[in-house]
Structures are given as C-alpha cells and as structure tokens.
PDB file of C-alpha atoms in Angstrom:
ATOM      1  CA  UNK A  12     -56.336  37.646 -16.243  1.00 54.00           C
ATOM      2  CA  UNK A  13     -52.770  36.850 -14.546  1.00 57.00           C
ATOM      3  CA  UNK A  14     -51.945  33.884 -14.051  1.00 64.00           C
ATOM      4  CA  UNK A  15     -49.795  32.926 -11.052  1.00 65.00           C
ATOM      5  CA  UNK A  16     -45.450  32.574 -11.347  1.00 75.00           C
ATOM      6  CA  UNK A  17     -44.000  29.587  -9.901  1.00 76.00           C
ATOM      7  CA  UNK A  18     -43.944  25.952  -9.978  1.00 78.00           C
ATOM      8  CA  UNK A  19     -47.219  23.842  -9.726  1.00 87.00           C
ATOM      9  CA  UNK A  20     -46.915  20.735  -7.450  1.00 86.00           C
ATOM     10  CA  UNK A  21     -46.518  17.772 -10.166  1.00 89.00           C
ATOM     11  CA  UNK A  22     -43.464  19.916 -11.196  1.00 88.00           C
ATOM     12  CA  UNK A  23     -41.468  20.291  -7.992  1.00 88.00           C
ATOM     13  CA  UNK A  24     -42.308  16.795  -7.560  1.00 91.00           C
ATOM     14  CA  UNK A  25     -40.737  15.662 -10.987  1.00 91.00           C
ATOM     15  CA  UNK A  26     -37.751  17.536 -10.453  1.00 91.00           C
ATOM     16  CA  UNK A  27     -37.506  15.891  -7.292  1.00 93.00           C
ATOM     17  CA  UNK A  28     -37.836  12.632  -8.438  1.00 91.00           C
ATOM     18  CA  UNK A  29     -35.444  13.722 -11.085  1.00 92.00           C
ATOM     19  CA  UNK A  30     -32.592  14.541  -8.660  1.00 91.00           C
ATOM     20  CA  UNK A  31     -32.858  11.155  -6.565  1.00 89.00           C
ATOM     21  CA  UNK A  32     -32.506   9.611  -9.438  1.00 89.00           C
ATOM     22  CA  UNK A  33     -29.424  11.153 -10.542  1.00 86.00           C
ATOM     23  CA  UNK A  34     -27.574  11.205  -7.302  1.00 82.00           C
ATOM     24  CA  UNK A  35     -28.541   7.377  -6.528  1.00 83.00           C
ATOM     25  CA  UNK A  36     -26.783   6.890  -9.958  1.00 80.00           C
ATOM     26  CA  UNK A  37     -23.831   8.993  -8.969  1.00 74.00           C
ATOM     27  CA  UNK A  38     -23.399   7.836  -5.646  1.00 77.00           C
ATOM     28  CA  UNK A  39     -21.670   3.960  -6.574  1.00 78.00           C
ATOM     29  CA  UNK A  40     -19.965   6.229  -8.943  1.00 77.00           C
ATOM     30  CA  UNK A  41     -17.898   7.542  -5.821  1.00 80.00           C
ATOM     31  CA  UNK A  42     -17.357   4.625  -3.953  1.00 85.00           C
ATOM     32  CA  UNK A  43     -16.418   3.009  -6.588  1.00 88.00           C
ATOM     33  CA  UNK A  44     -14.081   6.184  -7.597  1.00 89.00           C
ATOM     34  CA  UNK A  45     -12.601   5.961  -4.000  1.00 89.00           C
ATOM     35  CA  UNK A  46     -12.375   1.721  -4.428  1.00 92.00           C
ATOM     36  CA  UNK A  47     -10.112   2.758  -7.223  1.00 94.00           C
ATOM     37  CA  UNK A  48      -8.182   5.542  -5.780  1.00 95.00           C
ATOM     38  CA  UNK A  49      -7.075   3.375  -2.471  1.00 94.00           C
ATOM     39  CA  UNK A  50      -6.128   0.308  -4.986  1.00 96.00           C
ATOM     40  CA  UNK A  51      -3.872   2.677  -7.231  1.00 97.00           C
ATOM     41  CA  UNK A  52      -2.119   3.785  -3.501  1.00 96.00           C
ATOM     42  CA  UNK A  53      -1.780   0.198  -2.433  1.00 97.00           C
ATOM     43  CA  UNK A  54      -0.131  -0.846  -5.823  1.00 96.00           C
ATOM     44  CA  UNK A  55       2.201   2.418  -5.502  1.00 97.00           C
ATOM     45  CA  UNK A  56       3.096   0.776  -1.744  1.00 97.00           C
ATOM     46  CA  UNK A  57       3.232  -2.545  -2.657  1.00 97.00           C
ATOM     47  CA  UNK A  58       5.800  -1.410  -5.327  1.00 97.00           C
ATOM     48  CA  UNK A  59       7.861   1.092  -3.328  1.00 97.00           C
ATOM     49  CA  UNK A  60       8.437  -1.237  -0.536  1.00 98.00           C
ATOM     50  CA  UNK A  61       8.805  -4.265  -2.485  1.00 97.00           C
ATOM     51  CA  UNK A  62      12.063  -2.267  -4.866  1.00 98.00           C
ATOM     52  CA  UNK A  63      13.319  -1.062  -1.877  1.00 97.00           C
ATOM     53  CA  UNK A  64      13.478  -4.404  -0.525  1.00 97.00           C
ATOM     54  CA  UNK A  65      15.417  -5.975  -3.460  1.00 97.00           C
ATOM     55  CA  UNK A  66      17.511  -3.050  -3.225  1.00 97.00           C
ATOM     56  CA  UNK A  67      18.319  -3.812   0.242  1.00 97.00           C
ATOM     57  CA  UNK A  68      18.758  -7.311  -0.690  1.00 96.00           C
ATOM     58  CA  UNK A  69      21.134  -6.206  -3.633  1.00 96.00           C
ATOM     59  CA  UNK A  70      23.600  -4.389  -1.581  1.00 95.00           C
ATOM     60  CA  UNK A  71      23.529  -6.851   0.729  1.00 95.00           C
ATOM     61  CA  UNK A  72      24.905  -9.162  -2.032  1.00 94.00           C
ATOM     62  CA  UNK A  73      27.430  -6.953  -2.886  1.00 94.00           C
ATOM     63  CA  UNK A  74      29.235  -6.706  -0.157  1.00 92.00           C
ATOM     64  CA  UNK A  75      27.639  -3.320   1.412  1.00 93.00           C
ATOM     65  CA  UNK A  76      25.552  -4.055   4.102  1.00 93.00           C
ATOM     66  CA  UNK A  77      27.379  -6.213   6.752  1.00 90.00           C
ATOM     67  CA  UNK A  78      25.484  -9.789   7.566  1.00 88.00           C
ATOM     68  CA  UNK A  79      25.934 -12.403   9.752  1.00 87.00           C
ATOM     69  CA  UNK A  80      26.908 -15.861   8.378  1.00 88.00           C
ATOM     70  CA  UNK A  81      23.046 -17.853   7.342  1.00 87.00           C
ATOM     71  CA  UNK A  82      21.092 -15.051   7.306  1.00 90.00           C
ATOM     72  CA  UNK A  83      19.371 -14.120   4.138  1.00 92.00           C
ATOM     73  CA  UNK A  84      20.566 -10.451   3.019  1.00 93.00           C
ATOM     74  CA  UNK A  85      17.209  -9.313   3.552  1.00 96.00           C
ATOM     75  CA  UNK A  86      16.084  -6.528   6.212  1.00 96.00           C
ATOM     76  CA  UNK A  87      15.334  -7.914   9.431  1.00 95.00           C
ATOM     77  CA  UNK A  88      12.170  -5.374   9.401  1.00 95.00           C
ATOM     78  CA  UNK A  89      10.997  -2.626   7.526  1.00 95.00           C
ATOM     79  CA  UNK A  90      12.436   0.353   9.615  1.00 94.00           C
ATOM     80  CA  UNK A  91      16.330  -0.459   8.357  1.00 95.00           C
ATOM     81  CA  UNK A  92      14.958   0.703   4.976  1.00 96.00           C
ATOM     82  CA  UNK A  93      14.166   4.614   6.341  1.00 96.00           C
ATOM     83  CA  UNK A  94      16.221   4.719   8.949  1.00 96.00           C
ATOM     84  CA  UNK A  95      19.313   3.405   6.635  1.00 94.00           C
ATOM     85  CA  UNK A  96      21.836   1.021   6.999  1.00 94.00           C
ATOM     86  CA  UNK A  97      26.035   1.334   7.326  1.00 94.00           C
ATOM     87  CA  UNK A  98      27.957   1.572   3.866  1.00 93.00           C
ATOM     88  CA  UNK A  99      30.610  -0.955   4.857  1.00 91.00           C
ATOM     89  CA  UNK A 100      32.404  -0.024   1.267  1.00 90.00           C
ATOM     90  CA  UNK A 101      32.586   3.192   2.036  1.00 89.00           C
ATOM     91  CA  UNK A 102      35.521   4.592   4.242  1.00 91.00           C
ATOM     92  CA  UNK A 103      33.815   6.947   5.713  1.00 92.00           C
ATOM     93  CA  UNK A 104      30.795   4.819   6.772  1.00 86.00           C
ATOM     94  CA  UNK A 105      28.145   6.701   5.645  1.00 93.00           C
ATOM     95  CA  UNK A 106      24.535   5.139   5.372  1.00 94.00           C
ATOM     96  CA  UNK A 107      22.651   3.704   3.064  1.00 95.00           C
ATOM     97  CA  UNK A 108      18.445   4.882   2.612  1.00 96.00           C
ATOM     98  CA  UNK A 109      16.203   2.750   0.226  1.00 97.00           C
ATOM     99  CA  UNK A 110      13.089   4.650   1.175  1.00 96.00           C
ATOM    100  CA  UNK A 111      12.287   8.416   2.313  1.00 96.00           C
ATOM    101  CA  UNK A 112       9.244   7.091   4.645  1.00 96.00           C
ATOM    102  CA  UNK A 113       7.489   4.052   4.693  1.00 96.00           C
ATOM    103  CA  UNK A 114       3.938   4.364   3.071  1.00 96.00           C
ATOM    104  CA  UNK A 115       0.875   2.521   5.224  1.00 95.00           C
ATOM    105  CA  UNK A 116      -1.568   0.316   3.627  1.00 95.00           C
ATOM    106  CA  UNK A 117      -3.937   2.524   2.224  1.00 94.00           C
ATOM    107  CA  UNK A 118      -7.033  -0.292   3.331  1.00 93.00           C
ATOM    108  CA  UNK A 119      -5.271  -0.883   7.040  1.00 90.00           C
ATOM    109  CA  UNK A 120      -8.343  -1.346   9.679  1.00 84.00           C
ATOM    110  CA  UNK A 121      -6.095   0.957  11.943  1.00 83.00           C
ATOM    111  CA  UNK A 122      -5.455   4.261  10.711  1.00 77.00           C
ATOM    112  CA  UNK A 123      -3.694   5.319  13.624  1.00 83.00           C
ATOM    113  CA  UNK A 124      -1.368   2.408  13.900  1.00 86.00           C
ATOM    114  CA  UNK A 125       2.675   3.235  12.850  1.00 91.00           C
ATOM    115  CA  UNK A 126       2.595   2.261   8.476  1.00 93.00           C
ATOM    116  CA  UNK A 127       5.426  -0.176   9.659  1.00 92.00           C
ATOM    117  CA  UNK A 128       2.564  -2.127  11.753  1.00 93.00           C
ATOM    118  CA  UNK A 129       0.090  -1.942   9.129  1.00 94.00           C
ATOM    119  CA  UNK A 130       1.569  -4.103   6.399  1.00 96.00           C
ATOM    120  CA  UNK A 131       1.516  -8.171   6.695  1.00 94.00           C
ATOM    121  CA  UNK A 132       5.307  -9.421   6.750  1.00 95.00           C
ATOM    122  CA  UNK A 133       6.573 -12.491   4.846  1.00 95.00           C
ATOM    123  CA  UNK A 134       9.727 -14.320   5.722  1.00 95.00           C
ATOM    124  CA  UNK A 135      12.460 -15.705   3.168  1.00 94.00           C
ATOM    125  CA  UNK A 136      11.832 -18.933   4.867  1.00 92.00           C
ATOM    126  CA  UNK A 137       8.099 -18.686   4.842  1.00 92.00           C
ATOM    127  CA  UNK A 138       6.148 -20.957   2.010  1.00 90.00           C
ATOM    128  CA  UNK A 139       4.471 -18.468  -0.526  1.00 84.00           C
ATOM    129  CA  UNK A 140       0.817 -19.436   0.187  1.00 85.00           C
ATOM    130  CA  UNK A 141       1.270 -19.131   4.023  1.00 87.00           C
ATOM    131  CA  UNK A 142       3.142 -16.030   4.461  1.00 89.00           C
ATOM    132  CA  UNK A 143       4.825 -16.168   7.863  1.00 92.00           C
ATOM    133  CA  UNK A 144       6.854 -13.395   9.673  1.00 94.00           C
ATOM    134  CA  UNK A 145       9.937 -14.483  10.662  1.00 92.00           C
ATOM    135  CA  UNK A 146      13.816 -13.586  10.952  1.00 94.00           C
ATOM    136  CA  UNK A 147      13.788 -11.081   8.324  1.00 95.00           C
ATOM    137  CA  UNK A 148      11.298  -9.308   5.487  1.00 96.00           C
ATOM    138  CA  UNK A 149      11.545 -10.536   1.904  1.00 96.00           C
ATOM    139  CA  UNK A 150       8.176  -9.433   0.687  1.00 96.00           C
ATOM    140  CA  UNK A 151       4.889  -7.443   2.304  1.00 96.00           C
ATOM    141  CA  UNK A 152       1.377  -7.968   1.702  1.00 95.00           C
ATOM    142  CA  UNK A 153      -1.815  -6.348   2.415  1.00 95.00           C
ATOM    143  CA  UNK A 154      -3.735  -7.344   6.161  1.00 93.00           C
ATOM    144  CA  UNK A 155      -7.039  -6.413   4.158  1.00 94.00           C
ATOM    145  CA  UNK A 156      -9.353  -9.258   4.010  1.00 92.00           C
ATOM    146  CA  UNK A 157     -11.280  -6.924   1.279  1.00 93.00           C
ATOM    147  CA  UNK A 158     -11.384  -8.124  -2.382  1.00 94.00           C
ATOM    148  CA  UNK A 159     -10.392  -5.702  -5.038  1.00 94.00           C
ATOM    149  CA  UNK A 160     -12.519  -4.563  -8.022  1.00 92.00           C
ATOM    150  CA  UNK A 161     -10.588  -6.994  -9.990  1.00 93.00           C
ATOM    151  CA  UNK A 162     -11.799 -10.112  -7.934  1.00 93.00           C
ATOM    152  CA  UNK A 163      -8.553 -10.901  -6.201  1.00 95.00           C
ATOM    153  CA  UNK A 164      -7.984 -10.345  -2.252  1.00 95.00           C
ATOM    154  CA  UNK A 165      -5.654  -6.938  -1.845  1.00 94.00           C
ATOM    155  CA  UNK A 166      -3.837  -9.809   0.375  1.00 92.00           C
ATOM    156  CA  UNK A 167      -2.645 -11.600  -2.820  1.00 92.00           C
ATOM    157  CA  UNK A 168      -1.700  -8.253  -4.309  1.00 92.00           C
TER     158      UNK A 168
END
C-alpha cells in the first residue's frame, strides 16, 4: 500500500500558526529597531548643530566674525553656519563654514519642509523651559511632541 506525500491539514495549520507567531514577535522588534535608529540620527543632529553653534559663538568671541554692539555672538539663524560667515582676521576675507549641510530632524512631521524649518529655535534671551525664537540661535530642539524610548520628550533632547 502507498501512502500519500504531502502535508495533512493539522500540519499546514501548525506551521501556520507557527509563523504568525513568530512574525507578531518580530514585528515590535522593527519598530522598535527603527524607534532606535531615528533617536541615534536625532542625537547625531542635535550634536552637530549644537558644536557648530558654539563654534560660531567662539569665533565670534575672538574677534572673527564681525557683530554689532548688544548682540550675543550667536548666529542670527541656522543658514550662516552652511552658507559661512566673513573671516574678518583674515586679509583676504575668506569665509568661515561650521557645517557642510544642515541635517533635518529625523522625527519632523514635514519631510518635505527645508531641515532649517524643521528644527525648534531657542533664543539667548529665551528662559530654558520656554524656548523662544528670537534675535539669534543659541541652541535647537526637536518640534516632535513624541517621547523617546527612554521616557523623555525628543523636545527636551
């Protein structure tokens, strides 16, 4: 007598069962992969913009960016930090570049918008738990109203 190849029914539907299983385990897994991914970008942002900043802010201090009298030595917005800034040390006057392009926030609601338009701006004159925009930039922040896998707002970042 020969018996029949294949799969009886109670196995395919084991094996099914089987493979729901696994990929409703696996799929958190990848959000939570991606969560991770977009927070390491953000902190890579958060820190490019922010040196580039005090950079600004340093050669400002030393004599090499030319400022009015009361303003602050920071960038007056975020586009004087690609598109450079007049060495007023050097005779020839060549420019000064504290970033190659300005990264966007990696959890923006607008992809499409400009990177520049994507970050919240705080002011030097701006209290630190009300971040305001104002006169010039001394420090960026996140417009995500997301929380992070560590608990805290990416807005607090």
């Amino acid at each position: 007598m020969i018996r029949g190849r294949g799969f009886t029914l109670i196995e395919l539907v084991v094996t099914v069962a089987i493979i729901a299983v696994l990929a409703s385990i696996a799929l958190p897994l990848n959000e939570l992969v991606t969560q991770r991914a977009k927070e390491q970008d953000l902190r890579r942002a958060l820190r490019d913009i922010r040196e580039a900043i005090d950079s600004y802010k340093q050669a400002s201090d030393e004599g090499r960016i030319q400022k009015k009298v009361g303003e602050s030595g920071y960038p007056r917005q975020l586009a004087e930090l690609v598109e450079g800034v007049e060495d007023q040390k050097d005779p020839n006057k060549a420019r000064i570049y504290f970033l190659r392009r300005l990264p966007p926030d990696p959890f923006a609601a607008d992809t499409g918008a400009a990177p520049a338009q994507t970050w919240g701006l705080r002011s030097y004159a701006s209290p630190p738990d009300d971040p305001r925009e104002g006169e010039d930039v001394f420090d960026v922040y996140s417009r995500s109203a997301a929380v992070g896998i560590n608990g805290r707002p990416y807005k607090d970042w």
